[in-house]
Coordinates of C-alpha atoms and ligand atoms in Angstrom, one line a residue:
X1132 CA 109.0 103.1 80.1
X1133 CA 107.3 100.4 82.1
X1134 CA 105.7 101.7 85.5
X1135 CA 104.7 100.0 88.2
X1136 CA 101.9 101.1 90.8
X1137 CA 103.1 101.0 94.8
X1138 CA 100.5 98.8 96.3
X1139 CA 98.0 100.6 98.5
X1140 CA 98.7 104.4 97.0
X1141 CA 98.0 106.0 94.0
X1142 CA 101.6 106.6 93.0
X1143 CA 102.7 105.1 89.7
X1144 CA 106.2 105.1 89.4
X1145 CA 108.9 104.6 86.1
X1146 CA 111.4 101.5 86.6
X1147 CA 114.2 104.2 86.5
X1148 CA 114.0 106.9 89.0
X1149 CA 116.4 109.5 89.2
X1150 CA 118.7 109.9 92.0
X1151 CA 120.3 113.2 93.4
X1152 CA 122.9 112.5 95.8
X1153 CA 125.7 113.8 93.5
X1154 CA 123.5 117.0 92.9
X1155 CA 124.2 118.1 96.7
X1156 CA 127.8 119.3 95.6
X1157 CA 129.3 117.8 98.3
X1158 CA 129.8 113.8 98.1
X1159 CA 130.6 113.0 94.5
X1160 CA 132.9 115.6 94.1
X1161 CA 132.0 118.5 91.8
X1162 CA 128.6 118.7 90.5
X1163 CA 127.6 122.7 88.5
X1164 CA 123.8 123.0 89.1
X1165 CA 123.1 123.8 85.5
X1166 CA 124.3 120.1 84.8
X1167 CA 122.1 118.9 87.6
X1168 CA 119.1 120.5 86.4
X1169 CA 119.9 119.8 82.5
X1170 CA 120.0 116.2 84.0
X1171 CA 116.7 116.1 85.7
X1172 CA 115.2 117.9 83.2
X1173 CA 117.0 115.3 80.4
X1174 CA 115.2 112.8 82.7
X1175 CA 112.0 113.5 83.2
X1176 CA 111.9 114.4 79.0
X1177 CA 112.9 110.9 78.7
X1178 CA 110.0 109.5 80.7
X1179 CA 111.2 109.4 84.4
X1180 CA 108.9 109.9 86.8
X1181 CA 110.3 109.5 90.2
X1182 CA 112.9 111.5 91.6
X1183 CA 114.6 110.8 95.1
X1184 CA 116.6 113.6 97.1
X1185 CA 117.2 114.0 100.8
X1186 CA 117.8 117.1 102.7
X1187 CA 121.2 115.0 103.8
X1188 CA 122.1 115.4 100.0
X1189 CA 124.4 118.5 100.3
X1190 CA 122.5 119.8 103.5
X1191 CA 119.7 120.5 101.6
X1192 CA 121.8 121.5 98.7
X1193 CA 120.3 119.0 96.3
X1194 CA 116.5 119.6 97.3
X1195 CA 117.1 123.0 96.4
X1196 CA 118.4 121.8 92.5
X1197 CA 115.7 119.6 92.6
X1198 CA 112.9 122.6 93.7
X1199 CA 114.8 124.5 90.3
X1200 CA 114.4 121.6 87.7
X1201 CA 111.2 120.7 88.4
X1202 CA 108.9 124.3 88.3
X1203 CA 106.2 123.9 86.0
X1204 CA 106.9 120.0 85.8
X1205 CA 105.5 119.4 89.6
X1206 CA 102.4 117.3 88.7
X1207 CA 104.5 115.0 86.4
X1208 CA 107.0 113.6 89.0
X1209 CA 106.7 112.1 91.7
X1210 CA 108.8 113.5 94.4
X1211 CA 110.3 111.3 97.3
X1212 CA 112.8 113.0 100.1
X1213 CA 113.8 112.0 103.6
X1214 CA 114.1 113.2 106.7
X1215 CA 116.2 111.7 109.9
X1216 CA 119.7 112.7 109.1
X1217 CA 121.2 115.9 109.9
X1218 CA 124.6 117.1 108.3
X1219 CA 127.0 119.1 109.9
X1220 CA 130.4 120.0 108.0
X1221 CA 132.2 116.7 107.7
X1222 CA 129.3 114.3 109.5
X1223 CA 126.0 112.3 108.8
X1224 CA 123.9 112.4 112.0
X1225 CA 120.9 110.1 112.2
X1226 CA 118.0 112.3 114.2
X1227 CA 114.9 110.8 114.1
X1228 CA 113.9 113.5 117.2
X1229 CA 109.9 114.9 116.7
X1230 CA 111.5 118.3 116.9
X1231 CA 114.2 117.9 114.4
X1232 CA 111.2 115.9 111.7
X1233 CA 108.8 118.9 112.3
X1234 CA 111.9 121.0 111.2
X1235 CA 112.5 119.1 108.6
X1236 CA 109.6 118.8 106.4
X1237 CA 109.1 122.3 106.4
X1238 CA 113.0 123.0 105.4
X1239 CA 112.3 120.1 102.6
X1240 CA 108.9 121.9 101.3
X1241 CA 110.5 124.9 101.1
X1242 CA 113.8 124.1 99.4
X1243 CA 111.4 121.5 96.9
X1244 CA 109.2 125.0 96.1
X1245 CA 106.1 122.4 96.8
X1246 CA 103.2 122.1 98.9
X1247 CA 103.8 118.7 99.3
X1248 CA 105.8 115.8 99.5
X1249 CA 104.9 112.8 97.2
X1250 CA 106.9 109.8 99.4
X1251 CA 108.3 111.1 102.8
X1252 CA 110.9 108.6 104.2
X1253 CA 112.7 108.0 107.3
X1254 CA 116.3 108.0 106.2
X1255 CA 117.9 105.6 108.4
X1256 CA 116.9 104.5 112.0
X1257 CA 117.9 106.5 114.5
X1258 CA 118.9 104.1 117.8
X1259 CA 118.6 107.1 120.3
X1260 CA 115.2 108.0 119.4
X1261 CA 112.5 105.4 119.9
X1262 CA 110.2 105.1 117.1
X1263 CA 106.9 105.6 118.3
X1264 CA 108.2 109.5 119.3
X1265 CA 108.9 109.8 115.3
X1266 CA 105.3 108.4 114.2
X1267 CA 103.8 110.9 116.4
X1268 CA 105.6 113.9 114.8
X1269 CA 105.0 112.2 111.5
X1270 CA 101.2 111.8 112.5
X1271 CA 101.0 115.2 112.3
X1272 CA 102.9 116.3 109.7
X1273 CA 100.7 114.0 107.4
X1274 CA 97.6 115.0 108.8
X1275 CA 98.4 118.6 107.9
X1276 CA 98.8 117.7 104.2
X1277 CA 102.6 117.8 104.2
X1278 CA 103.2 114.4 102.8
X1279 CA 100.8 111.7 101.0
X1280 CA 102.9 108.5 101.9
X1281 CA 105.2 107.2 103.9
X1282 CA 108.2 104.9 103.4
X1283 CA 111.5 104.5 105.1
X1284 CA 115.1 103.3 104.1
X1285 CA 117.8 100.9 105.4
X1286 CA 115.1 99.3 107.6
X1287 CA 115.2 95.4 109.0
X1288 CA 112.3 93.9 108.7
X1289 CA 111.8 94.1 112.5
X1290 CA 112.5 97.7 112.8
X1291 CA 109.3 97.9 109.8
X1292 CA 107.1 95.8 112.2
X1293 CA 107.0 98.5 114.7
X1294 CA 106.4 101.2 112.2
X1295 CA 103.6 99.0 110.3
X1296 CA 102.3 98.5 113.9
X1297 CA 101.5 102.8 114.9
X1298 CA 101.3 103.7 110.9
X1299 CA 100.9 102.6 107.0
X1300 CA 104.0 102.1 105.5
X1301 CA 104.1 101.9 101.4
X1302 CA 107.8 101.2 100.4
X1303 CA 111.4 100.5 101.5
X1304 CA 114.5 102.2 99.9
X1305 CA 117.3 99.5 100.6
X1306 CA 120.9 99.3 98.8
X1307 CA 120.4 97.0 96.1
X1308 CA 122.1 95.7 92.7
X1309 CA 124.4 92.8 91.5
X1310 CA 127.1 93.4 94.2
X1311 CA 124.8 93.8 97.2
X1312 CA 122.3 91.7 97.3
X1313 CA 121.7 91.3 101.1
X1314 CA 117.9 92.4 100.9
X1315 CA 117.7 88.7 98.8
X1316 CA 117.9 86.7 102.4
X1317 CA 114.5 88.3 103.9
X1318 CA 114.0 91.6 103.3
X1319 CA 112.8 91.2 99.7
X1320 CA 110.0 88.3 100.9
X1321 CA 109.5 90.9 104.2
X1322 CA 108.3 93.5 101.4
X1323 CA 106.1 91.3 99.0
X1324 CA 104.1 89.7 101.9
X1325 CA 103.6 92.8 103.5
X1326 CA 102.5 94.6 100.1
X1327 CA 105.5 97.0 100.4
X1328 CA 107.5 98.5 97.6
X1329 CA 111.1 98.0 97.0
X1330 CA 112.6 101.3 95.5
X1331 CA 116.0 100.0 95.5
X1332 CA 119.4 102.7 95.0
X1333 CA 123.1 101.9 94.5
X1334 CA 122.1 100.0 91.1
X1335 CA 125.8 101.1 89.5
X1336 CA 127.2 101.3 92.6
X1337 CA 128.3 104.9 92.4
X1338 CA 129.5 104.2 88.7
X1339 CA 131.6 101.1 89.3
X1340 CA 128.9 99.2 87.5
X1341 CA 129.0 101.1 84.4
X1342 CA 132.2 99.5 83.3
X1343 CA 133.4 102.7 83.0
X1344 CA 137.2 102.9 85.4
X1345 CA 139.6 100.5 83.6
X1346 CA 141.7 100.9 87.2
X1347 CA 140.8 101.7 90.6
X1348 CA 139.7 104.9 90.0
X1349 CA 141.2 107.7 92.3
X1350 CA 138.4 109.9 92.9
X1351 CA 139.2 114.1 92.9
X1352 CA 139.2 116.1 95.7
X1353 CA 135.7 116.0 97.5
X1354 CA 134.3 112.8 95.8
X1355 CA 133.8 110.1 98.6
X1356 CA 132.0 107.2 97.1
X1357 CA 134.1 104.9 97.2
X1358 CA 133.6 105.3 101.2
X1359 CA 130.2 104.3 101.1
X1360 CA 129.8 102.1 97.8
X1361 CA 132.8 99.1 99.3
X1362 CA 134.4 98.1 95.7
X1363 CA 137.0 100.0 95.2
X1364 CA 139.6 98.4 96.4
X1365 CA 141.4 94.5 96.4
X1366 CA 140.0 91.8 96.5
X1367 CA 136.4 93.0 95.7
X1368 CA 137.8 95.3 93.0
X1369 CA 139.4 92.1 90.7
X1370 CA 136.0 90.4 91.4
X1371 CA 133.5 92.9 90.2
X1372 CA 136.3 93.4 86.9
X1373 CA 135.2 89.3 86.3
X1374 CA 131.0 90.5 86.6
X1375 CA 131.9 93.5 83.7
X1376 CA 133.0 91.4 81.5
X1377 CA 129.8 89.6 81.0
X1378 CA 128.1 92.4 81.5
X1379 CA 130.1 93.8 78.4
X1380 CA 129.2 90.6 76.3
X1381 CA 125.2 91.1 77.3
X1382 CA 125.7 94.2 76.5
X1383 CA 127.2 94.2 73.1
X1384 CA 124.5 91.6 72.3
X1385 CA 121.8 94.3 72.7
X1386 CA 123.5 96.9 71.5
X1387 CA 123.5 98.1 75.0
X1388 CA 125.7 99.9 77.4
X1389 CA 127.3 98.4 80.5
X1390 CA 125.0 100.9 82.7
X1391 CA 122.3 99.6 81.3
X1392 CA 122.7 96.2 81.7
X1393 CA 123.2 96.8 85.2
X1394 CA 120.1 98.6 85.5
X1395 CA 117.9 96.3 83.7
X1396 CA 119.0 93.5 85.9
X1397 CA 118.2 95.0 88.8
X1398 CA 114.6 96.2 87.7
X1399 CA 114.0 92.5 86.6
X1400 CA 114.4 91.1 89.8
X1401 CA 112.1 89.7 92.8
X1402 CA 110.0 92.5 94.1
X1403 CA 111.5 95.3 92.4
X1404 CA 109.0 98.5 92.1
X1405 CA 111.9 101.0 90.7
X1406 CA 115.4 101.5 90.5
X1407 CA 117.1 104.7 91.4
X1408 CA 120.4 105.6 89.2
X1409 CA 122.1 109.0 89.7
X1410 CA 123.0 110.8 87.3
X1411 CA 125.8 113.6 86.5
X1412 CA 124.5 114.7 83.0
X1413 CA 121.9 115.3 80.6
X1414 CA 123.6 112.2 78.5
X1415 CA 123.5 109.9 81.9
X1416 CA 120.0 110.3 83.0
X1417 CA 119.2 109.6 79.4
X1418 CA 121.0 106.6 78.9
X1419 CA 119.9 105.6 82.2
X1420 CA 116.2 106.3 81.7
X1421 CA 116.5 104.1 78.7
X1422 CA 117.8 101.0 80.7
X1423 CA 114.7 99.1 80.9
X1424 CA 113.5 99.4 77.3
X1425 CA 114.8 96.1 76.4
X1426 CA 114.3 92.5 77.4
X1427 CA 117.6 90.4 79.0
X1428 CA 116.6 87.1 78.2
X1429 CA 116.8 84.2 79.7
X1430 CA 120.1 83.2 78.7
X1431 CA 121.8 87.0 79.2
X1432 CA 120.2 86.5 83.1
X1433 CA 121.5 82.9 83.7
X1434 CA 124.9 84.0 81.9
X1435 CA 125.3 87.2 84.6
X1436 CA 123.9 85.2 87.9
X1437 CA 126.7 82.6 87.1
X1438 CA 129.5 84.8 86.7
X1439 CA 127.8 86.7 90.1
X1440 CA 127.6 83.3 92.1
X1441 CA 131.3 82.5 91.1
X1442 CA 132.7 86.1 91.7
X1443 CA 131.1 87.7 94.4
X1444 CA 128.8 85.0 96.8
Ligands
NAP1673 N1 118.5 105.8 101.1 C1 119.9 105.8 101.1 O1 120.5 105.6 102.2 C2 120.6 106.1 99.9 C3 122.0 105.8 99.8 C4 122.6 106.0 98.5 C5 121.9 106.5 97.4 N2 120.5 106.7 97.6 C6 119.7 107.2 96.4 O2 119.9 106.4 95.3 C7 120.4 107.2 94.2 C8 121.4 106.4 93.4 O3 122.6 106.1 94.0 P1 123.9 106.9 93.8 O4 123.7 108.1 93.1 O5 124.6 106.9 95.2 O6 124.8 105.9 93.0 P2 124.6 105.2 91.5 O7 123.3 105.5 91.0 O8 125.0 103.8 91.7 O9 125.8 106.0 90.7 C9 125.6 107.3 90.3 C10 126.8 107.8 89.6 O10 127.3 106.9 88.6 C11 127.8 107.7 87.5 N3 126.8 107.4 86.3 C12 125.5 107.3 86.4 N4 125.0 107.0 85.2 C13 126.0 106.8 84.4 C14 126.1 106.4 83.0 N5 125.1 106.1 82.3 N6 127.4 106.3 82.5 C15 128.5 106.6 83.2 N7 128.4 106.9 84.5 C16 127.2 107.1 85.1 C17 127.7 109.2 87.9 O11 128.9 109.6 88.5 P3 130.3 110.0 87.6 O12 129.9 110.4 86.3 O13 131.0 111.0 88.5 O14 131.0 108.6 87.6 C18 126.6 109.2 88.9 O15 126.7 110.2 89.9 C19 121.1 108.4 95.0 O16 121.4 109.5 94.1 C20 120.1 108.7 96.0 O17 118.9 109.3 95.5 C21 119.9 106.5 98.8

């Protein structure tokens, strides 16, 4: 699998990492542990490297799968979490408060059965705390050895000046595949001048991008995605239907699936370090960790961007 080095750190990471927001049991409706761990295990046989949780991921929930499926794997992965929002029952709240990060890391450590934290990131920003009161607390929690580097996520450009400015800042984790592509206007130029990494999630938005629902899917009990991933419904639903079906053609070219299309698109674009898929299954992660292990061509990419530009721009 190709891997690419963040610039400025020592951390080499696979195109495909593996993300674990289903694992937290509590956003992508049922998820059984053993399947989470056969999947991260599945993974990381298959060559993956980086894997992405967050203590919002199930309130903590997934961290503590991820702290399972990785004993006796530790110094083969590198391990990326979050800190800055806080779940209560039915809410995501964005606390970026020193107290609440000091709390935090030490919850995240434990839960990860680590001593450290590979990439520590700042969730989202948090309006009500100003920033500099966050770098302090994270000042500290690096200098104790907690966490090697540190990146942050759904961050303007501006909002990465004033971290750049108090601390070094290695990557950005932004929403990014064939249907959101709003990191293209600045954000993606903001990171390559600026030697940042782009470690990019949302590649199948939530599935959708797998070809997989032949209808707008209606998601059991406890699954939410289609709150946050914004497809599921008319008009954008008919739109992203036209994208599949070149996606399908690519696909059956290569001898491909629709997943992995999808995937390999987004790990061939502009600034791209790594792409973050989730995965429910053994079978997922290693379809998923095999995205990248072929070449779209030049054709395949001009034949997708077209039926992109005439669907979804
Ligand atoms: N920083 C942030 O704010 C943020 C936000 C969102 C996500 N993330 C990170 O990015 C990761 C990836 O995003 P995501 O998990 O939200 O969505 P995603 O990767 O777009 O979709 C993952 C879901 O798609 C389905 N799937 C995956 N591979 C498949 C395959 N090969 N065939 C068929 N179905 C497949 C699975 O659900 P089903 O089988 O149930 O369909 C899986 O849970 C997250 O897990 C998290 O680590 C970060």
């Amino acid at each position: 699998m190709f891997i690419r080095r963040i610039h400025n750190t020592d951390l080499s990471v696979t195109a495909v990492g593996l993300g674990t927001w289903a694992m937290g049991n509590d956003f992508f409706g049922h998820v059984d542990d053993s399947e989470s761990i056969y999947a991260l295990r599945a993974g990381i046989d298959a060559g993956i490297n980086l894997i992405d949780t967050a203590p919002a991921y199930g309130a903590g929930h997934a961290e503590e799968v991820v702290g399972k499926a990785i004993k006796g794997y530790r110094d083969q992965v590198v391990v990326a979490t979050k800190c800055g929002i806080v779940r209560t029952k039915d809410d995501f709240i964005k606390n970026l408060k020193p107290e609440s990060v000091m709390k935090e890391i030490d919850d995240s450590l434990r839960r990860l059965n680590t001593d450290y934290i590979d990439l520590y990131q700042l969730h989202w920003p948090d309006p009500n705390t100003p920033i500099e009161e966050t770098l302090e607390a994270i000042e500290k929690i690096k200098k104790a050895g907690k966490f090697r580097y540190l990146g942050v996520s759904n961050f303007t450009p501006e909002q990465m000046d004033e971290v750049r400015k108090i601390t070094p800042l290695v990557s950005l984790q932004p929403q990014y595949s064939m249907l959101e592509r709003s990191i293209e206007k600045n954000v993606v130029s903001y990171c390559q001048e600026n030697g940042l990494g782009i470690i990019s999630y949302g590649t199948l938005a939530g599935g959708l991008l797998t070809g997989k629902f032949k209808q707008i899917p209606a998601f059991k009990e406890g699954d939410f995605r289609d709150k946050f991933y914004d497809y599921y419904h008319e008009p954008e639903w008919s739109k992203v239907q036209e994208v599949i079906k070149v996606l399908k053609s690519v696909a059956r070219d290569h001898n491909k699936t629709v997943a992995q299309v999808a995937i390999n698109w987004t790990f061939s674009q502009l600034g791209v370090t790594s792409v973050l898929v989730g995965a429910k299954s053994d079978k997922q992660a290693r379809e998923n960790a095999e995205a990248c292990s072929f070449t779209l061509t030049l054709d395949d990419l001009q034949k997708i961007n077209k039926a992109i530009r005439e669907n979804l721009d």
